[in-house]
Amino acid sequence: MSCCSKQACEQTNTGVNPIPRKLTCPVNGKAYSPVEPKTMSHHLKQAWNWQALEQGYYFCDDPECDVVYFAEDGSVIKKPELRTAVGIKEMKPDSLLCYCYGVTLRDAQSDANIKEFVIQKTKVNECSCDTRNPSGRCCLKDFPK
């Protein structure tokens, strides 16, 4: 896959092949941001049977879509292939919002202090969102407003 402008791409870890900043999910057609292969491998049921290729990988957070990860080559990884329940795709009371500290949606809705706790832990770099969270990103945007 090629890019049409520098603004549309980021460099991969190797700095050799540019990857699009957004790519559309082959199932729902919506655009999503990249996720690191190391994040994916932490959530796959059989990570030892998966090998990352030199391409961009993306995280689909649409609750209506069974795809969790997809790649530039059109390959997909669906919810049943993960050992981790993806809270943002489920949004049930017991769904995890914060994978680092085990905060569920119910917890966050019942105690406003929890979000402040996670904010403080994030500020002092005591989170592991890049591997623990299936999205590879900070969970704070997923907390109820």
CSV table of C-alpha atoms in Angstrom, one decimal:
chain,number,residue,atom,x,y,z
A,1,MET,CA,0.0,0.0,0.0
A,2,SER,CA,1.3,3.4,-0.8
A,3,CYS,CA,0.6,6.9,0.6
A,4,CYS,CA,-0.1,10.1,-1.3
A,5,SER,CA,1.3,12.5,1.2
A,6,LYS,CA,3.6,12.8,4.3
A,7,GLN,CA,0.6,13.9,6.3
A,8,ALA,CA,-1.2,10.6,5.5
A,9,CYS,CA,1.6,8.4,6.8
A,10,GLU,CA,3.8,7.6,9.8
A,11,GLN,CA,7.0,5.7,9.7
A,12,THR,CA,7.1,2.2,11.0
A,13,ASN,CA,9.5,1.2,13.7
A,14,THR,CA,12.1,0.3,11.1
A,15,GLY,CA,11.6,3.7,9.4
A,16,VAL,CA,11.6,1.9,6.0
A,17,ASN,CA,7.9,1.5,5.0
A,18,PRO,CA,5.4,4.3,5.7
A,19,ILE,CA,2.0,3.2,7.0
A,20,PRO,CA,-1.2,5.1,6.7
A,21,ARG,CA,-2.3,7.0,9.9
A,22,LYS,CA,-5.8,5.6,9.3
A,23,LEU,CA,-7.1,2.6,7.4
A,24,THR,CA,-10.6,1.4,6.8
A,25,CYS,CA,-11.8,-1.8,8.4
A,26,PRO,CA,-12.5,-4.3,5.7
A,27,VAL,CA,-15.8,-5.3,7.4
A,28,ASN,CA,-17.4,-2.0,8.5
A,29,GLY,CA,-15.6,0.4,6.2
A,30,LYS,CA,-14.8,2.9,9.0
A,31,ALA,CA,-11.3,4.4,9.4
A,32,TYR,CA,-9.1,3.4,12.4
A,33,SER,CA,-5.7,4.2,13.9
A,34,PRO,CA,-2.7,1.9,14.0
A,35,VAL,CA,-1.8,-0.5,16.7
A,36,GLU,CA,1.6,-2.1,17.4
A,37,PRO,CA,2.0,-5.8,16.7
A,38,LYS,CA,3.4,-6.2,20.2
A,39,THR,CA,0.0,-5.1,21.6
A,40,MET,CA,-1.8,-7.6,19.4
A,41,SER,CA,0.4,-10.5,20.5
A,42,HIS,CA,-0.4,-9.9,24.1
A,43,HIS,CA,-4.1,-10.4,23.4
A,44,LEU,CA,-4.1,-13.3,20.9
A,45,LYS,CA,-5.2,-16.7,22.2
A,46,GLN,CA,-2.4,-18.4,20.4
A,47,ALA,CA,0.2,-15.7,19.8
A,48,TRP,CA,2.8,-18.3,19.1
A,49,ASN,CA,0.9,-19.2,15.9
A,50,TRP,CA,0.8,-15.6,14.6
A,51,GLN,CA,3.7,-13.7,13.0
A,52,ALA,CA,3.6,-9.9,12.3
A,53,LEU,CA,4.4,-8.9,8.8
A,54,GLU,CA,6.0,-5.7,7.6
A,55,GLN,CA,2.8,-3.8,7.3
A,56,GLY,CA,0.4,-1.6,9.3
A,57,TYR,CA,-2.0,-3.1,11.8
A,58,TYR,CA,-5.1,-1.3,13.1
A,59,PHE,CA,-7.6,-1.5,16.0
A,60,CYS,CA,-11.3,-1.5,15.2
A,61,ASP,CA,-13.3,-0.3,18.2
A,62,ASP,CA,-16.8,-0.5,16.7
A,63,PRO,CA,-19.0,-2.6,19.1
A,64,GLU,CA,-21.1,-3.7,16.1
A,65,CYS,CA,-18.1,-5.2,14.3
A,66,ASP,CA,-16.6,-8.6,15.2
A,67,VAL,CA,-13.2,-7.5,13.9
A,68,VAL,CA,-10.7,-6.3,16.5
A,69,TYR,CA,-7.5,-6.1,14.5
A,70,PHE,CA,-6.9,-5.8,10.8
A,71,ALA,CA,-3.9,-5.3,8.5
A,72,GLU,CA,-3.0,-3.4,5.3
A,73,ASP,CA,-3.2,-6.8,3.4
A,74,GLY,CA,-6.9,-7.1,4.4
A,75,SER,CA,-6.4,-9.8,7.0
A,76,VAL,CA,-8.5,-9.6,10.1
A,77,ILE,CA,-8.4,-10.9,13.7
A,78,LYS,CA,-11.9,-11.3,15.3
A,79,LYS,CA,-13.0,-11.3,18.9
A,80,PRO,CA,-13.1,-15.1,19.2
A,81,GLU,CA,-9.4,-15.2,18.4
A,82,LEU,CA,-8.5,-13.2,21.4
A,83,ARG,CA,-7.9,-14.3,25.0
A,84,THR,CA,-8.9,-10.8,26.2
A,85,ALA,CA,-12.4,-9.5,26.2
A,86,VAL,CA,-12.4,-6.1,24.5
A,87,GLY,CA,-14.3,-3.8,26.9
A,88,ILE,CA,-14.9,-1.0,24.5
A,89,LYS,CA,-16.5,-3.4,22.0
A,90,GLU,CA,-18.8,-4.9,24.7
A,91,MET,CA,-19.7,-1.9,26.9
A,92,LYS,CA,-21.4,-4.1,29.5
A,93,PRO,CA,-21.2,-3.2,33.2
A,94,ASP,CA,-18.4,-5.6,33.9
A,95,SER,CA,-16.5,-4.7,30.7
A,96,LEU,CA,-13.0,-3.4,31.4
A,97,LEU,CA,-12.2,0.2,30.7
A,98,CYS,CA,-8.7,0.3,32.3
A,99,TYR,CA,-6.7,-2.9,31.8
A,100,CYS,CA,-3.8,-1.7,34.0
A,101,TYR,CA,-5.9,-1.4,37.1
A,102,GLY,CA,-8.9,-3.6,36.4
A,103,VAL,CA,-11.5,-0.8,36.3
A,104,THR,CA,-14.8,-1.8,34.8
A,105,LEU,CA,-17.5,0.4,33.3
A,106,ARG,CA,-19.6,-0.2,36.5
A,107,ASP,CA,-16.7,0.9,38.7
A,108,ALA,CA,-16.1,4.1,36.6
A,109,GLN,CA,-19.9,5.0,36.7
A,110,SER,CA,-20.2,4.4,40.5
A,111,ASP,CA,-17.0,6.2,41.7
A,112,ALA,CA,-15.8,9.4,40.0
A,113,ASN,CA,-12.5,9.2,42.0
A,114,ILE,CA,-11.4,6.2,39.9
A,115,LYS,CA,-10.8,8.3,36.8
A,116,GLU,CA,-8.7,10.7,38.8
A,117,PHE,CA,-6.7,7.8,40.2
A,118,VAL,CA,-6.0,6.6,36.6
A,119,ILE,CA,-5.1,10.1,35.5
A,120,GLN,CA,-2.6,10.3,38.4
A,121,LYS,CA,-1.1,6.9,37.5
A,122,THR,CA,-0.8,8.0,33.9
A,123,LYS,CA,1.0,11.2,34.8
A,124,VAL,CA,3.7,9.3,36.7
A,125,ASN,CA,4.0,6.8,33.9
A,126,GLU,CA,2.7,3.8,36.0
A,127,CYS,CA,0.5,2.4,33.2
A,128,SER,CA,1.1,-0.3,30.6
A,129,CYS,CA,-1.6,0.7,28.1
A,130,ASP,CA,0.6,-0.1,25.1
A,131,THR,CA,0.4,-3.8,25.9
A,132,ARG,CA,-2.4,-4.3,28.4
A,133,ASN,CA,-5.1,-2.3,26.6
A,134,PRO,CA,-6.1,-4.1,23.3
A,135,SER,CA,-6.2,-0.8,21.6
A,136,GLY,CA,-2.6,-0.1,22.7
A,137,ARG,CA,-3.7,3.4,23.8
A,138,CYS,CA,-4.6,5.1,27.1
A,139,CYS,CA,-8.1,4.2,28.4
A,140,LEU,CA,-9.0,7.6,29.7
A,141,LYS,CA,-11.0,8.5,26.6
A,142,ASP,CA,-13.2,5.5,27.2
A,143,PHE,CA,-14.3,6.6,30.7
A,144,PRO,CA,-17.9,7.9,30.9
A,145,LYS,CA,-18.1,11.7,30.7
